[in-house]
Coordinates of C-alpha atoms and ligand atoms in Angstrom, one line a residue:
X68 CA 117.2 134.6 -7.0
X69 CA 118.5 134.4 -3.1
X70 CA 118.9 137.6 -1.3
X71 CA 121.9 138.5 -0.6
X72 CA 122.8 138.2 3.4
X73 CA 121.1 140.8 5.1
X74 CA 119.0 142.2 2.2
X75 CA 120.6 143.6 0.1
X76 CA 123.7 143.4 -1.9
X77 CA 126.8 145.9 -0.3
X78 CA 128.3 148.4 -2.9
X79 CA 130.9 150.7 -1.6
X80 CA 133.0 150.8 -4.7
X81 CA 133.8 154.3 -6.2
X82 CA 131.9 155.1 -9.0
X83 CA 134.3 155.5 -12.2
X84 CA 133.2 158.8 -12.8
X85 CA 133.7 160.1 -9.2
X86 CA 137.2 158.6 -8.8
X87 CA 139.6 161.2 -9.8
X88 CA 137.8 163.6 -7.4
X89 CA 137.8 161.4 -4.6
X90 CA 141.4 160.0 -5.3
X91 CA 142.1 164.0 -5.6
X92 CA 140.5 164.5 -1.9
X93 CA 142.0 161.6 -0.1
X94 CA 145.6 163.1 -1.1
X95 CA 144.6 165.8 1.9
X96 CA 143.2 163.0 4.2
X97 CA 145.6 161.5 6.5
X98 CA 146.7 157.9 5.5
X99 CA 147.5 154.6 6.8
X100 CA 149.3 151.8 5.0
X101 CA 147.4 148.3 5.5
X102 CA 148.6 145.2 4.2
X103 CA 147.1 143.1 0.8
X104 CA 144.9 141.0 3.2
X105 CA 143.4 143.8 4.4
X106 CA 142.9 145.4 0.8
X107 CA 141.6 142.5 -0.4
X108 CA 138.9 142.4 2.5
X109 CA 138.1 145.5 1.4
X110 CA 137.6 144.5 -2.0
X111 CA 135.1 142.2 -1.0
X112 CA 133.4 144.5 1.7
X113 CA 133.2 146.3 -1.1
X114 CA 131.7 144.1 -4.1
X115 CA 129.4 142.9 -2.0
X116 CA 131.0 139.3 -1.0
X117 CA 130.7 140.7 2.9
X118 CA 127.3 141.8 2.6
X119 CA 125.6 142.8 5.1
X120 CA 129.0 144.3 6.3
X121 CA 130.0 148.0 5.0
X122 CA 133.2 148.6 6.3
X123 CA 135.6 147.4 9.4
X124 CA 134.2 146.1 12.6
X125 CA 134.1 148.8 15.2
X126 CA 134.2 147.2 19.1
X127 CA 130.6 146.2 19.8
X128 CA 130.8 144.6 16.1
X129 CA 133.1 142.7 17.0
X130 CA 132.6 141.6 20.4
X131 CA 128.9 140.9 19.6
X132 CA 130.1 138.6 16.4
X133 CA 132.8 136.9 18.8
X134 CA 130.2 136.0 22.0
X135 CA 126.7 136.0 19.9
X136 CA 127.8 134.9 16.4
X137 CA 125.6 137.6 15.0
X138 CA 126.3 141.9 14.1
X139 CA 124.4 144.3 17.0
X140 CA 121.3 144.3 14.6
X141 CA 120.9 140.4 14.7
X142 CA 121.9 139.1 11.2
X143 CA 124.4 136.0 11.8
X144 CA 128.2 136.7 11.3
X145 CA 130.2 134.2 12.3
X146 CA 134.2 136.2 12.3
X147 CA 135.9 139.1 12.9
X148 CA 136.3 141.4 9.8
X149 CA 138.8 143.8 11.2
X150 CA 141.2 146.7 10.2
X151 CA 144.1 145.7 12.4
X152 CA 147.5 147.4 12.7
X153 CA 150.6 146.8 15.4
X154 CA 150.7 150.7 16.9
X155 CA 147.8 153.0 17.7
X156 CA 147.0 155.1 15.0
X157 CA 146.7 158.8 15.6
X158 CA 143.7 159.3 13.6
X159 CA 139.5 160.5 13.1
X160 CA 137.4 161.3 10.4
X161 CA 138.4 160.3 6.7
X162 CA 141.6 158.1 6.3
X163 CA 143.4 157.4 3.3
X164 CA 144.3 153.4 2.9
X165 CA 147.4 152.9 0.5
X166 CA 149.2 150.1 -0.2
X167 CA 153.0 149.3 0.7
X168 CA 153.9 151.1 -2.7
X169 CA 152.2 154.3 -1.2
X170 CA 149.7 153.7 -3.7
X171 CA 145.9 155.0 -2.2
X172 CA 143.2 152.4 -2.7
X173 CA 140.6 152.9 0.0
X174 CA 138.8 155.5 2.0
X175 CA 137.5 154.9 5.1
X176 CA 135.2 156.6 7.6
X177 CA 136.9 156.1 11.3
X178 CA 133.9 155.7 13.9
X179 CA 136.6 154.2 16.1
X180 CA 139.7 153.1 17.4
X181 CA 140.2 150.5 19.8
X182 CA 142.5 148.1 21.3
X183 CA 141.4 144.3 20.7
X184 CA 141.6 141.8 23.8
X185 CA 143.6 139.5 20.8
X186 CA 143.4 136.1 23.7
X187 CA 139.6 136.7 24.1
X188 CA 139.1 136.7 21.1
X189 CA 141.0 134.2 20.1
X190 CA 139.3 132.0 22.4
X191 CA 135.8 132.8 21.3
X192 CA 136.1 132.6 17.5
X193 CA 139.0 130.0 17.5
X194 CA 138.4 127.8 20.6
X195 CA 141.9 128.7 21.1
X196 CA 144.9 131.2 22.3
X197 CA 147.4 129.1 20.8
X198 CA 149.9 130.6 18.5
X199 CA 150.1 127.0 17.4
X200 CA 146.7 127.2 15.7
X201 CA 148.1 128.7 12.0
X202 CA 145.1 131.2 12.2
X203 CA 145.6 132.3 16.0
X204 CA 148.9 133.3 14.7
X205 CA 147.5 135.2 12.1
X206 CA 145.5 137.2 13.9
X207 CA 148.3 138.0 16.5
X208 CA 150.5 139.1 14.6
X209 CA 148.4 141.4 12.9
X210 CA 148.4 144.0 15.6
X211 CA 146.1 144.8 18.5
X212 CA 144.6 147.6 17.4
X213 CA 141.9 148.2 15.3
X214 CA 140.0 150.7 13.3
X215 CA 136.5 150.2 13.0
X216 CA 134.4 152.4 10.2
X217 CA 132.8 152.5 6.9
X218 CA 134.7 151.8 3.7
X219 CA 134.9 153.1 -0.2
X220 CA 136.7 151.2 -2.8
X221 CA 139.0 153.6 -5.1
X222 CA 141.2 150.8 -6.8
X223 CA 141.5 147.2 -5.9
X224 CA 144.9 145.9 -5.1
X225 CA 147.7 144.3 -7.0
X226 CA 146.3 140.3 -7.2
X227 CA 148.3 137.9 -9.3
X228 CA 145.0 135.7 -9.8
X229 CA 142.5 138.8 -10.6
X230 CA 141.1 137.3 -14.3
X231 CA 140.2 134.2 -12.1
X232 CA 137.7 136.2 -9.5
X233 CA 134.0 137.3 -10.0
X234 CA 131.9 139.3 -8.2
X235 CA 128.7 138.5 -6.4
X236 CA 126.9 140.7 -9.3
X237 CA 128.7 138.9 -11.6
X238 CA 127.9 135.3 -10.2
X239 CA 124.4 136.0 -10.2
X240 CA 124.0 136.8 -13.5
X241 CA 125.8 133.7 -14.9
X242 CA 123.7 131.7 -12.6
X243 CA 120.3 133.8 -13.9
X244 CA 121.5 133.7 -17.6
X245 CA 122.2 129.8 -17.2
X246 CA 119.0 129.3 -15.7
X247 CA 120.0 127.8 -12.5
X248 CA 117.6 128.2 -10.0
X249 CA 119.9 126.5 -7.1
X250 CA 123.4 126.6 -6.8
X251 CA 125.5 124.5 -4.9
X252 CA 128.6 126.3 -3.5
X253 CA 131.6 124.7 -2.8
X254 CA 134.7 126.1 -0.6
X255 CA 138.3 124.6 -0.8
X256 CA 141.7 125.2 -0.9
X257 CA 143.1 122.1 -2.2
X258 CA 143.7 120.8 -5.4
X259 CA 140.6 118.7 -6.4
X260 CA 140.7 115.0 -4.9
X261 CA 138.6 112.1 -5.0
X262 CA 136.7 112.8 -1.9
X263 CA 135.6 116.3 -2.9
X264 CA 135.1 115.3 -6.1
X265 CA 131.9 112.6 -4.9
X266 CA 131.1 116.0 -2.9
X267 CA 130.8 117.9 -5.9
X268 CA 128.8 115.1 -7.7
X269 CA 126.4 115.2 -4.6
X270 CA 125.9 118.8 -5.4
X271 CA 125.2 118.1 -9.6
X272 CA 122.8 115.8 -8.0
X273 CA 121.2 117.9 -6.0
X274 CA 121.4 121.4 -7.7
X275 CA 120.7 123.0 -11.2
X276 CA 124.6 124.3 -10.8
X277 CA 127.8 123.9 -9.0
X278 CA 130.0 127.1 -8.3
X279 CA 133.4 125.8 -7.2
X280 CA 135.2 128.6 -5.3
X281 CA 138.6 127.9 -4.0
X282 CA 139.8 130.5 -1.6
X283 CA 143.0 132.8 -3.1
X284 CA 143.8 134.3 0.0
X285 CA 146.4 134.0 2.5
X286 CA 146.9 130.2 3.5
X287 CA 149.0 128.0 5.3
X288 CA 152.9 127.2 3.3
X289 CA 152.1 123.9 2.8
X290 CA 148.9 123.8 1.2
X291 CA 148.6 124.3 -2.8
X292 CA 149.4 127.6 -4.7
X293 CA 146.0 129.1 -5.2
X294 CA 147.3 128.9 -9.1
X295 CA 147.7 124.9 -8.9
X296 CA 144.0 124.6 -7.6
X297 CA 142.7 126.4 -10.1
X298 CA 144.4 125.1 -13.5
X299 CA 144.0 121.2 -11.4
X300 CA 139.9 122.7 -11.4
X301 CA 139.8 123.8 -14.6
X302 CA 141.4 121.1 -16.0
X303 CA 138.5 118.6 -13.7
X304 CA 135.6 120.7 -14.8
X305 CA 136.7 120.6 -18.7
X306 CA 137.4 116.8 -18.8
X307 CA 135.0 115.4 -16.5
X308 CA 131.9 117.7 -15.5
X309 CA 129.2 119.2 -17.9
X310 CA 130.4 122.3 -18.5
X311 CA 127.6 124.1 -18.4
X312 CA 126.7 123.0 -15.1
X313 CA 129.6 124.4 -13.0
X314 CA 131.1 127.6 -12.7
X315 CA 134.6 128.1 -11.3
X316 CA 135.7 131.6 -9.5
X317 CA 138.1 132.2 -6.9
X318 CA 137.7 133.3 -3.3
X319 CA 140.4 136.3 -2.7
X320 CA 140.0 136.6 1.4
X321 CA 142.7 134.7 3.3
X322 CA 141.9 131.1 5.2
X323 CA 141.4 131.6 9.2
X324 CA 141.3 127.9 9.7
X325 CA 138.6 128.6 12.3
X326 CA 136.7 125.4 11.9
X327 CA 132.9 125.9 12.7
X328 CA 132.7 129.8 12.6
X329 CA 134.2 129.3 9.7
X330 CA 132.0 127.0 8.0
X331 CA 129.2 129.6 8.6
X332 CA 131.1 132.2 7.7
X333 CA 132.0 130.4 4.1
X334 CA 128.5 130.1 3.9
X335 CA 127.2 133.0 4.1
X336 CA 129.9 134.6 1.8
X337 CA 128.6 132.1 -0.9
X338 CA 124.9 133.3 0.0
X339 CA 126.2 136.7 -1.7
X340 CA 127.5 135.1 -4.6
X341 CA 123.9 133.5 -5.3
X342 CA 124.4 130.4 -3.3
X343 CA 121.1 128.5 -2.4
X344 CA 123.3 125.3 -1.1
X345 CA 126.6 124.9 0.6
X346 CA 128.4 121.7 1.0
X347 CA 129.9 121.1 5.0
X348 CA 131.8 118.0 4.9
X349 CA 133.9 117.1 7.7
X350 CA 136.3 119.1 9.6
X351 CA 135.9 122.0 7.8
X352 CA 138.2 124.8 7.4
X353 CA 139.7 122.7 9.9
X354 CA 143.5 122.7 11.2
X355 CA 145.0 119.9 12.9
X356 CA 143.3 118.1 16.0
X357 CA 141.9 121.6 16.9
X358 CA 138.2 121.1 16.0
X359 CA 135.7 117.8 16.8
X360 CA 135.4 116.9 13.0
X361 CA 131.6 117.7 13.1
X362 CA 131.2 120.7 15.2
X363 CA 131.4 122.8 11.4
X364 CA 127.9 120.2 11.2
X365 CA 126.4 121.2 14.6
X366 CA 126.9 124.7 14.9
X367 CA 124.5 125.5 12.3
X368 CA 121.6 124.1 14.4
X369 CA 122.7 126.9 17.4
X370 CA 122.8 129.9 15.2
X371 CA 120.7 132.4 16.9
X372 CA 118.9 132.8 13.4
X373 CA 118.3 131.3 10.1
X374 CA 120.6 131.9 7.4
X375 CA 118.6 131.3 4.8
X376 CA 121.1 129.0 3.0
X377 CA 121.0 125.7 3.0
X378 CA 123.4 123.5 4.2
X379 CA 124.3 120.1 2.9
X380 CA 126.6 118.1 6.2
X381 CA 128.4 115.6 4.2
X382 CA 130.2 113.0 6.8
X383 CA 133.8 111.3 5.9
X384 CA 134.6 110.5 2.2
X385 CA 136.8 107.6 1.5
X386 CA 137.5 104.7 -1.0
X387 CA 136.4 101.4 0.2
X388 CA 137.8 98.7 -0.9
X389 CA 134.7 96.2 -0.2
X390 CA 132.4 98.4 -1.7
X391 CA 135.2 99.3 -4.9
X392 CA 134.0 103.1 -4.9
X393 CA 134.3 106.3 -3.3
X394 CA 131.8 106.3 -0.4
X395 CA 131.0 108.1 3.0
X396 CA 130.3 106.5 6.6
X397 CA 126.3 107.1 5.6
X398 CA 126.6 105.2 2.5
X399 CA 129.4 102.0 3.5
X400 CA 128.4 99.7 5.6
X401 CA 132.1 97.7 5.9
X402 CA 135.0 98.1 8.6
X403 CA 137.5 100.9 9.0
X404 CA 140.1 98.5 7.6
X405 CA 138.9 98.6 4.4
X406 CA 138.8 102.1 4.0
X407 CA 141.3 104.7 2.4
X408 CA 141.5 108.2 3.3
X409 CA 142.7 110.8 1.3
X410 CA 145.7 112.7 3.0
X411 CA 146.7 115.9 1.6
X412 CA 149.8 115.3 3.3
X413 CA 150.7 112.2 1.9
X414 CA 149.7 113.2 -1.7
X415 CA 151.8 116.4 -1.0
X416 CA 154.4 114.3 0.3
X417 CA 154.6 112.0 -3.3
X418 CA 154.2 114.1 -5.6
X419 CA 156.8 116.1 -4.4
X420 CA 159.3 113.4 -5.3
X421 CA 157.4 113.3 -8.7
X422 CA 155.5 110.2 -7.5
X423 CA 151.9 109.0 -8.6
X424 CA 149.4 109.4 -5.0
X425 CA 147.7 106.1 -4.8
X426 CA 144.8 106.3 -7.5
X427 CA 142.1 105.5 -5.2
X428 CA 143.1 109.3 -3.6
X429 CA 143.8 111.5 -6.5
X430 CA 143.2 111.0 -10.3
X431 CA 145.9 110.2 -12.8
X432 CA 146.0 112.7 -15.2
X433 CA 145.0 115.6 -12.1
X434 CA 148.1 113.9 -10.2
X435 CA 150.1 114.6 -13.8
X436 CA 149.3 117.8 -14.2
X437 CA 150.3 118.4 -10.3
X438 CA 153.5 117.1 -11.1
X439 CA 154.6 119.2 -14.6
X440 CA 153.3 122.4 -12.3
X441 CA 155.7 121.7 -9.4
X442 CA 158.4 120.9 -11.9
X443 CA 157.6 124.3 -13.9
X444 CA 157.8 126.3 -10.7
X445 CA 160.8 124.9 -9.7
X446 CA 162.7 125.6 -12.9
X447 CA 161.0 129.3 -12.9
X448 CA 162.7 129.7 -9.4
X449 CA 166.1 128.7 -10.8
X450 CA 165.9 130.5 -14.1
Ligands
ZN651 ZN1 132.3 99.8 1.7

């Protein structure tokens, strides 16, 4: 099976037997509260889904990941990982992390803390200061400083989608017990469409498995509820796919929109989930006009190292009408005219007024079950 990223596979979880003692000893410790994106980061810091990483970027972390795409010791890491808050905390040594509820759930070790240059930043991972760019936003309003150091995992946070997420360990040994020797990994955050759907097929082509892995996090309000992509999944994978050739498990870090870096940085995380392939179509992790639609393809040949996963660039996926079929600019040879995109916005857009998407965009019966979601979510917010 793949290494994980850097080696070996992180594990800075608590064990069960220790956690009452350590719970007991981080009452004394002073605390901080941090926010569920942050808990949830350090989940996955935690189980693994960060590896290399074992805790919170301290300032030459994070300055070497923003300018050199890679951590001090050279392993490629393509975005900041970072323990932000709004004031300056008062703090050194071992620090309680508790959730709003006053609830702790993390320990960490402070080597440091720092103010961040948020614009620089900004600029270097995002190509951007704009607060216009959903994940620039993000980031800002997070806070500019930042506590870099070590973490341990005493309880992972409140997550209405937990029975849906494995862990790398766990991943691996579906993938080992199903006998799949490559996996292809595939990121989204949308409810499943024709276009990623001939993606996915590529991968069954290519790979002993598929492991779909839709990302729960944070995301902009008017993409899918991470629920909605997961039952529209299931429902894909049950009626259309062999079975026993995909696995489905979600992604619980939020979305950064940050284009290329991200594209690496989706890769990698899959890497640690057993990944030997990763499907880069185009514009990914995109957001608006804010990325050229195949920088996510070319920055993997500027890496300063191999990742050692390998990447499949997939160009735009459209129905043709010529050619009848869902096809890509490599394999349709006919005019732009004849081609029909899928918009998310559009099939948003219709289905919100409880109309069918065009068929060539979205499947019937996926589209259906779309529809009876909304409808159920609106009547649970009036009950
Ligand atoms: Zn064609």
């Amino acid at each position: 099976m793949l290494l994980p990223h850097g080696g070996e596979l992180v594990n800075r979880v608590v064990p069960e037997r220790e956690r009452a003692k350590v719970l007991e000893e981080a009452k004394s410790y002073p605390s901080l509260v941090v926010d569920t994106d942050a808990l949830l980061d350090i989940e996955n810091i935690a189980v693994g889904v960060f590896s290399p990483l074992k805790g919170f970027m301290t300032h030459e972390e994070l300055l070497s990941v923003a300018y050199h795409m890679s951590l001090p010791g050279g392993v490629v890491w393509s975005l900041p990982v970072l323990l932000q808050l709004r004031e300056k905390p008062e703090v050194d040594g071992r620090v309680a992390l508790k959730d709003t509820s006053g609830r702790i759930k993390a320990i960490v070790d402070v080597k440091e803390v720092y103010r961040i240059d948020l614009p620089l930043i900004a600029k270097l991972v995002w190509g951007t200061e704009s607060e216009e760019h959903p994940g620039v936003k993000l980031f800002y309003s997070k806070g500019e400083w930042a506590v870099g150091g070590d973490v341990w995992l005493l309880e992972k946070v409140e997550f209405p989608f937990r029975d849906w997420i494995l862990t790398p360990e766990e991943t691996r040994k579906i993938f080992e017990y199903r006998g799949w020797k490559t996996v292809v990994g595939f990121q989204t955050r949308n409810a499943p469409h024709r276009a990623h759907e001939y993606l996915q097929r590529i991968g069954l082509e290519v790979a002993d498995g598929l492991f779909v892995n839709p990302v729960l996090g944070w995301r902009k309000s008017d993409d899918f509820d991470p629920l909605t992509v997961l039952e529209a999944y299931e429902y894909l994978i049950n009626s259309y796919y062999p079975k026993n050739r995909v696995l489905l498990s979600g992604l619980a870090t939020a979305m950064r929109y940050a284009g290329p870096r991200e594209a690496v940085f989706h890769a990698i995380v899959r890497k640690n989930f057993g990944c030997t392939h990763f499907i880069v179509g185009r514009d990914h992790a995109g957001v608006g006009d804010f990325y050229d639609p195949y920088e996510a393809h070319r920055i993997f040949d500027r890496l300063p190292e191999d990742i050692g996963i390998e990447i499949i660039k997939v160009s735009a996926v459209f129905y043709c009408r010529s050619c009848d079929c869902i096809a890509s600019e490599k394999s349709c040879g006919h005019e732009e005219n004849q081609r029909v995109y899928v918009s998310m916005t559009k099939i948003r857009n219709m289905l919100r007024e409880g109309k069918f998407p065009p068929e060539e965009m979205i499947r019937r019966d996926v589209a259906e079950l779309l529809i009876k979601r909304r409808t159920k979510s609106l009547t649970n917010v009036h009950s």
